[in-house]
Coordinates of C-alpha atoms and ligand atoms in Angstrom, one line a residue:
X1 CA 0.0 0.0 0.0
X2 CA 1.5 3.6 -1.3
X3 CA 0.9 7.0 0.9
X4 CA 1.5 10.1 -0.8
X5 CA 2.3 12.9 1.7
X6 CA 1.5 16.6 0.3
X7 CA -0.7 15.0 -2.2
X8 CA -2.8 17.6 -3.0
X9 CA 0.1 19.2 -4.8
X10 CA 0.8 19.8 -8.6
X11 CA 2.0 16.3 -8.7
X12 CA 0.3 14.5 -6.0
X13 CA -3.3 13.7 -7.8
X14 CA -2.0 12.5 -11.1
X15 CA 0.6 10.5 -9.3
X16 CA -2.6 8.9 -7.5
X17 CA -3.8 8.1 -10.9
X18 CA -1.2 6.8 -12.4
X19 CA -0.8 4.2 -9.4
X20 CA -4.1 3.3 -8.5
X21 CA -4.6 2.3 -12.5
X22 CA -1.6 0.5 -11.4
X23 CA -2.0 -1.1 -8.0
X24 CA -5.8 -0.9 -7.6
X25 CA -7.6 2.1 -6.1
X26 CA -7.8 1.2 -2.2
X27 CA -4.1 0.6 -2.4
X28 CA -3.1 4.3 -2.8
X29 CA -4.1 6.7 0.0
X30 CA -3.3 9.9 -1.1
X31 CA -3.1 13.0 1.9
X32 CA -2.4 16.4 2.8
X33 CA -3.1 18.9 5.3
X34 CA -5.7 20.9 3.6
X35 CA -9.4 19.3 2.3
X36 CA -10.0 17.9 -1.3
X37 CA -12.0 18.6 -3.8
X38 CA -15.5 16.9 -4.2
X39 CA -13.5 15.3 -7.3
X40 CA -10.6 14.0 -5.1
X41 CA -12.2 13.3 -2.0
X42 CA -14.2 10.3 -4.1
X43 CA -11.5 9.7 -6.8
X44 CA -10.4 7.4 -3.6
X45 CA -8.9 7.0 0.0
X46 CA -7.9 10.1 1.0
X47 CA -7.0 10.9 4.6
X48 CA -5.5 13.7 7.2
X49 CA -1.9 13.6 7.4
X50 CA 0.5 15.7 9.0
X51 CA 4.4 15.2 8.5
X52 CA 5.2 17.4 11.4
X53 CA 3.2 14.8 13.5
X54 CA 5.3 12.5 14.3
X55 CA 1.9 10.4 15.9
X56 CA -0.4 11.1 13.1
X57 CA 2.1 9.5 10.4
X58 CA 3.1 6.4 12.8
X59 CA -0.8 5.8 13.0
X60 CA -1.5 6.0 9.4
X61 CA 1.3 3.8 8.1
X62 CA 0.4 1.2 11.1
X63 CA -3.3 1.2 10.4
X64 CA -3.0 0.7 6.6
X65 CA -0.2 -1.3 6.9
X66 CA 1.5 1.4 4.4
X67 CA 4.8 -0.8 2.3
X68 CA 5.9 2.5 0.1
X69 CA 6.0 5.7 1.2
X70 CA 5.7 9.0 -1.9
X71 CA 6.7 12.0 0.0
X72 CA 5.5 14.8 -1.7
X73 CA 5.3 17.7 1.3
X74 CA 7.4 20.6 1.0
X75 CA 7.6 24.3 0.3
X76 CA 9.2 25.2 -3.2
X77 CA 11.5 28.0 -4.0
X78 CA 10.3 30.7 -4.2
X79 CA 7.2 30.2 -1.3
X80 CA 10.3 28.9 1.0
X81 CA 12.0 32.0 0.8
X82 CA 9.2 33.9 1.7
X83 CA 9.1 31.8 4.5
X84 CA 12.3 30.5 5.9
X85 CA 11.4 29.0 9.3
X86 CA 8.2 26.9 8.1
X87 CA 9.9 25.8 5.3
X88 CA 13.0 24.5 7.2
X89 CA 10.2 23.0 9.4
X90 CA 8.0 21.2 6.7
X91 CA 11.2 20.2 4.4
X92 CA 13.4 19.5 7.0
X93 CA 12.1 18.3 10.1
X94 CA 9.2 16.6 8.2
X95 CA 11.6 15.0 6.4
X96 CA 13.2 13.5 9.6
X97 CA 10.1 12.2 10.7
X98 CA 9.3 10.9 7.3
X99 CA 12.9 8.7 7.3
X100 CA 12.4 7.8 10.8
X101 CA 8.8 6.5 10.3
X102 CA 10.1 4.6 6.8
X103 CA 13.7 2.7 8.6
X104 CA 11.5 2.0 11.6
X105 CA 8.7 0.2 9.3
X106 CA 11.2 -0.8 6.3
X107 CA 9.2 0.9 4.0
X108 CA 10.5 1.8 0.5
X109 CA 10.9 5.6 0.4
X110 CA 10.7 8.4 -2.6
X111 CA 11.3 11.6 -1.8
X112 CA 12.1 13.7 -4.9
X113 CA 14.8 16.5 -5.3
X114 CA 15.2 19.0 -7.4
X115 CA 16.9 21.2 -10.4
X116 CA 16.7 23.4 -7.2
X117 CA 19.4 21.5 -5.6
X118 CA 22.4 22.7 -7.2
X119 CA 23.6 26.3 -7.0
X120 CA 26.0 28.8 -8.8
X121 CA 29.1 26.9 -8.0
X122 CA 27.8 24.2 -9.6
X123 CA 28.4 23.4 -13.3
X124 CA 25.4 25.1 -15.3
X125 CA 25.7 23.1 -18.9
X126 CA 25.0 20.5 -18.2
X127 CA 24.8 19.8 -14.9
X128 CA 25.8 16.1 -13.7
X129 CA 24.2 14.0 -11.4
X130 CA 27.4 14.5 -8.5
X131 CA 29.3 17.4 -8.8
X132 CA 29.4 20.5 -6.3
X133 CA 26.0 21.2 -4.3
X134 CA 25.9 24.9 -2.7
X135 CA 22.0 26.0 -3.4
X136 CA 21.1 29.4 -2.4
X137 CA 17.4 28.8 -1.3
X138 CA 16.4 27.0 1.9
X139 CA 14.5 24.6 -0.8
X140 CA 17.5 24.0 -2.2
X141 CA 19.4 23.5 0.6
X142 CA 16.5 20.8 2.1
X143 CA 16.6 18.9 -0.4
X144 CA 20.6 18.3 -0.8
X145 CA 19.8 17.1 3.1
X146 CA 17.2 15.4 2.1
X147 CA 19.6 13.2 -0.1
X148 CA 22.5 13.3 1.7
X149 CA 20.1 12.1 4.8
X150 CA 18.2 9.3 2.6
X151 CA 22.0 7.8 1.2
X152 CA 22.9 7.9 4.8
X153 CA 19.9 6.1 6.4
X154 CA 20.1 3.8 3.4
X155 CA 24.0 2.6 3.9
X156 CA 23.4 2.8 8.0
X157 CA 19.6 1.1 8.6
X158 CA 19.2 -0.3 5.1
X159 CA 16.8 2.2 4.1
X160 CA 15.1 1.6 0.5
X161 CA 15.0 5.3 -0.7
X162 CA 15.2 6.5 -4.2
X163 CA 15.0 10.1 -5.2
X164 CA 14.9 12.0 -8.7
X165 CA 16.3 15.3 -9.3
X166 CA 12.7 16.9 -11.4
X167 CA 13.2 19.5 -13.5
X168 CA 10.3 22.3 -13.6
X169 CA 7.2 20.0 -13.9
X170 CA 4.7 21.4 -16.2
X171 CA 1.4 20.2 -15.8
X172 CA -2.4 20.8 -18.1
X173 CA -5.1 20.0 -14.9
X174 CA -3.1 20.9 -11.6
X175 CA -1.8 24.2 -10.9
X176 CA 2.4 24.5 -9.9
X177 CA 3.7 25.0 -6.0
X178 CA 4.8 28.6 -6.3
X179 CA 8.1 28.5 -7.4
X180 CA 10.7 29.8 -10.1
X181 CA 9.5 27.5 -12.8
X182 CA 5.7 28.5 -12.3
X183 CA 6.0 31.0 -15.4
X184 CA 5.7 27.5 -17.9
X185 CA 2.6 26.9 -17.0
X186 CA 0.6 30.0 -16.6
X187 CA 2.1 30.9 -19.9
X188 CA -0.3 28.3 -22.0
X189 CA -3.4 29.3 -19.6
X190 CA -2.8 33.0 -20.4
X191 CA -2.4 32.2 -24.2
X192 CA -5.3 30.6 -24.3
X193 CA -7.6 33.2 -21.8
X194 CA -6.1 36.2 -23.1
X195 CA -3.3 35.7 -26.2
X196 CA -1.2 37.6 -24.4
X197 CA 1.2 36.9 -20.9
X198 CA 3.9 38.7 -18.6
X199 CA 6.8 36.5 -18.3
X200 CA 8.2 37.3 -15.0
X201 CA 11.6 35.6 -15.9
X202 CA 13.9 37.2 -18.9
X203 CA 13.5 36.5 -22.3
X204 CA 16.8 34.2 -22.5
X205 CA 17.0 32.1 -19.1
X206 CA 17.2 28.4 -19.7
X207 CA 15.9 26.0 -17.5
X208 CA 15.2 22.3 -17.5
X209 CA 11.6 21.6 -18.0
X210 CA 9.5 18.0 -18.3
X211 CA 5.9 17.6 -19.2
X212 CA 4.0 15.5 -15.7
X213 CA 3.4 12.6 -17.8
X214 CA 6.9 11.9 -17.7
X215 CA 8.0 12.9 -14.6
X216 CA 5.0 10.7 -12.8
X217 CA 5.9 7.9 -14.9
X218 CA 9.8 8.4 -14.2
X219 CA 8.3 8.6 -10.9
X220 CA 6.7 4.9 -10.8
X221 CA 9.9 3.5 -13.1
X222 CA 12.3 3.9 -10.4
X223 CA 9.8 3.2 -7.3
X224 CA 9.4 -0.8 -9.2
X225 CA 13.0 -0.6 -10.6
X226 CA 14.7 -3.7 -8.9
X227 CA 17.4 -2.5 -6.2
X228 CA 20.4 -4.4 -8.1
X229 CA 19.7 -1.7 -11.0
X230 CA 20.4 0.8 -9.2
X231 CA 23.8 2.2 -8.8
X232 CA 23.0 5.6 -6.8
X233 CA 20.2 6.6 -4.7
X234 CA 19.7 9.7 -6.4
X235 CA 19.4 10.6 -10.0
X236 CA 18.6 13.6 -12.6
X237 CA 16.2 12.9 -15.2
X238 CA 15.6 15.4 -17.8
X239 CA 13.4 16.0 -20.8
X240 CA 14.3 19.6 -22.6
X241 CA 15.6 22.7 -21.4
X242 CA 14.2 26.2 -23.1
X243 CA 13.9 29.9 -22.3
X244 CA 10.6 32.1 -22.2
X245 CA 11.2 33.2 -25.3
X246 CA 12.0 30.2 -27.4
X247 CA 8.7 28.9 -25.9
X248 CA 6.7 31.9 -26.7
X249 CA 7.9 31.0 -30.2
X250 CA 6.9 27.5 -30.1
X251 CA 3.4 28.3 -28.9
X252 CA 2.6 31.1 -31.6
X253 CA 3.3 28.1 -34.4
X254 CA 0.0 27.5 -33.0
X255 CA -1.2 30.7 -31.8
X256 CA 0.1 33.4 -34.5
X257 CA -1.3 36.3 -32.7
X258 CA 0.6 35.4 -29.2
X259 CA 2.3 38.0 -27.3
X260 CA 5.1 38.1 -24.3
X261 CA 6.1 40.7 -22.3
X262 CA 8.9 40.5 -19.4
X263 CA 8.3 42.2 -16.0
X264 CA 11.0 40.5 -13.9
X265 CA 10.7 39.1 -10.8
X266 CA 13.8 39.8 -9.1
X267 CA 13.6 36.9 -6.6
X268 CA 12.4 34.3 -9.0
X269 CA 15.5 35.8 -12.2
X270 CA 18.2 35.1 -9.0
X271 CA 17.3 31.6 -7.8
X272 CA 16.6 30.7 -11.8
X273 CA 20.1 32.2 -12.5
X274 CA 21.6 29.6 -10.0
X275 CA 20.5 27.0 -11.3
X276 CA 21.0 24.3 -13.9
X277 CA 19.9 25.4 -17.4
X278 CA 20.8 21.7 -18.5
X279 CA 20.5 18.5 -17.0
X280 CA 22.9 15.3 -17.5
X281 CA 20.7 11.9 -16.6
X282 CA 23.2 9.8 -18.3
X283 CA 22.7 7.5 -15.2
X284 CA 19.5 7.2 -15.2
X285 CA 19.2 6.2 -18.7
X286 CA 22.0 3.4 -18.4
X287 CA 21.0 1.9 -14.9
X288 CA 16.9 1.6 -15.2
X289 CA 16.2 2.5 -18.6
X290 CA 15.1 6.1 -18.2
X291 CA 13.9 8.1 -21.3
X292 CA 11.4 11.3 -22.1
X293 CA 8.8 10.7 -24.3
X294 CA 7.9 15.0 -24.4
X295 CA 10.0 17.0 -26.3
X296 CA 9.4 20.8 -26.4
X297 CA 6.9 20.6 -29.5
X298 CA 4.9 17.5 -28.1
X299 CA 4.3 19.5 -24.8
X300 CA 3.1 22.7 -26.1
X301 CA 0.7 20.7 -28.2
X302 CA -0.2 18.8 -25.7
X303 CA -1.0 21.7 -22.9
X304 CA -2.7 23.8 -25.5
X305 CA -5.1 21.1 -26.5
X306 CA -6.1 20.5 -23.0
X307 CA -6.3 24.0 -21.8
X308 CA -7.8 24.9 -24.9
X309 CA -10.3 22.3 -24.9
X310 CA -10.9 23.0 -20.9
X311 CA -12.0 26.6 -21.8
X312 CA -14.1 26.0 -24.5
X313 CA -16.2 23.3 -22.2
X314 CA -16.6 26.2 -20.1
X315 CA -17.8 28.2 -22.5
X316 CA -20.2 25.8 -23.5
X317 CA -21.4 25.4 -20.3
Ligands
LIG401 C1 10.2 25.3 -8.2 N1 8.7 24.0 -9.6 O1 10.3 26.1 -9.1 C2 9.6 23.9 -8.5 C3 10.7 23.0 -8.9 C4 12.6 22.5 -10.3 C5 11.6 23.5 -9.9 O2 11.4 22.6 -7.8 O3 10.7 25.6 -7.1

């Protein structure tokens, strides 16, 4: 049985889908700390859960007999930075509690990391999967503990835990976490609403981006990959990388009439300029078989379609 922690996030609910068509429905509990939709709530078992509650966790994994653990919870770069001390609570003692819980029950353990987790002493182009770690946000710097604590519990207690670096995670039906990548996905809403959309990151930075098809299904590939395959507890996977405005150009092959403009968000341009603009997942590919399926092209067609046919059901209705 999988728990999802922070399900209710841009990732958490299609993750949900993507195992329960997988494992069967009552054997993925998705929670959170805030309430779900009508649609959630009866898209299957969904239940309180509170990672800073030590009790509350112990009791859920117990009761449902939880085997593999998703841990989704955690404040994202640029929301952490607007708030330091509950993001070094949520992503850092949460996490202890979390690895605690998982050794003490031998469960199997994913906790993802992050482009986010390298920082501008690390090699930009492309970034490999070890190689210098000095992030500049406390996300950042929560998640290198995060795998640095999950490598240690796994060579000390035996921990199974396996963790992806993502790259910004664009997503059609669920809306991002508030952090430096967010502008990819407001982008295709606001071209479809309005034709037109303020890019709060410059025209030219390049970051590593994957559609959440891929990334969920990465996601489930290296929760079932067989330990003997895997040669490191934590790996990059990457899809494309592109800047606002080679995006804007690959949306107006579709939309002629779109339009960008840049207002800069000076906190979002300096975490974005820290970080990797291309990603190296040459492990990932030789140890379990890892490969994209969403290139740049396939993704704008593919969120323009949805949105597009979203906001014409509204319309209709
Ligand atoms: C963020 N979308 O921007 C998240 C993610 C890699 C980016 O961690 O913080």
């Amino acid at each position: 049985k999988v728990l999802i922690t922070g399900g209710l996030g841009q990732l958490g609910v299609g993750l949900a889908k993507l195992l329960r068509k997988r494992f069967g429905n009552s054997n993925v509990i998705l929670s959170d700390i805030r309430k779900p939709s009508t649609q959630v709530f009866h898209s299957g078992p969904f239940i309180y859960s509170d990672i800073l509650d030590y009790k509350n966790l112990r009791e859920i994994v117990v009761n449902n007999r939880i085997t593999w653990l998703v841990h989704y919870s955690a404040l994202l770069s640029a929301v952490g930075e607007a708030n330091v001390p509950l993001a070094r609570a949520v992503n850092i003692t949460g996490l202890h509690n979390i690895l605690d819980i998982a050794a003490e029950h031998g469960l199997r353990l994913f906790v993802p990391s992050t482009i986010g987790a390298f920082g501008p002493t690390s090699p930009r182009n492309p970034t490999p999967d070890l190689c210098i770690q000095r992030p500049r946000t406390i996300y950042g710097v929560s998640k290198v503990h995060a795998e640095l604590m999950g490598e240690y519990y796994h060579h000390r207690y035996g921990l199974d835990f396996r963790c992806l670096r993502y790259p910004g995670i664009i997503s059609a039906d669920s809306q991002p976490g508030g952090g430096t990548t967010d502008y990819a996905v407001a982008i295709f809403h606001d071209a479809i609403k309005s034709g037109k959309f303020e890019c709060n990151l410059k025209p030219d930075t390049r970051l590593p981006m994957m559609y959440i098809d891929d990334c969920l299904r990465a996601t489930l590939e290296i929760m079932e990959a067989p330990a003997d395959q895997l040669s490191m507890r934590t790996y990059n996977i990457n899809a494309m990388s592109f800047t606002p405005e080679e995006l804007a150009t690959e949306i107006r092959k579709q939309l002629p009439d779109f339009e960008i403009s840049y207002n800069l968000d000076q906190v979002r341009q300096a975490i974005a300029d820290s970080w990797p603009m291309n990603f190296d997942d040459n492990n990932a590919r030789n140890d379990w078989g890892w490969k994209h399926d969403y290139d740049l092209p396939e993704l704008v067609t593919t969120m323009l379609n949805y949105i597009g046919s979203e906001s014409r059901i509204a319309r209709a209705n």
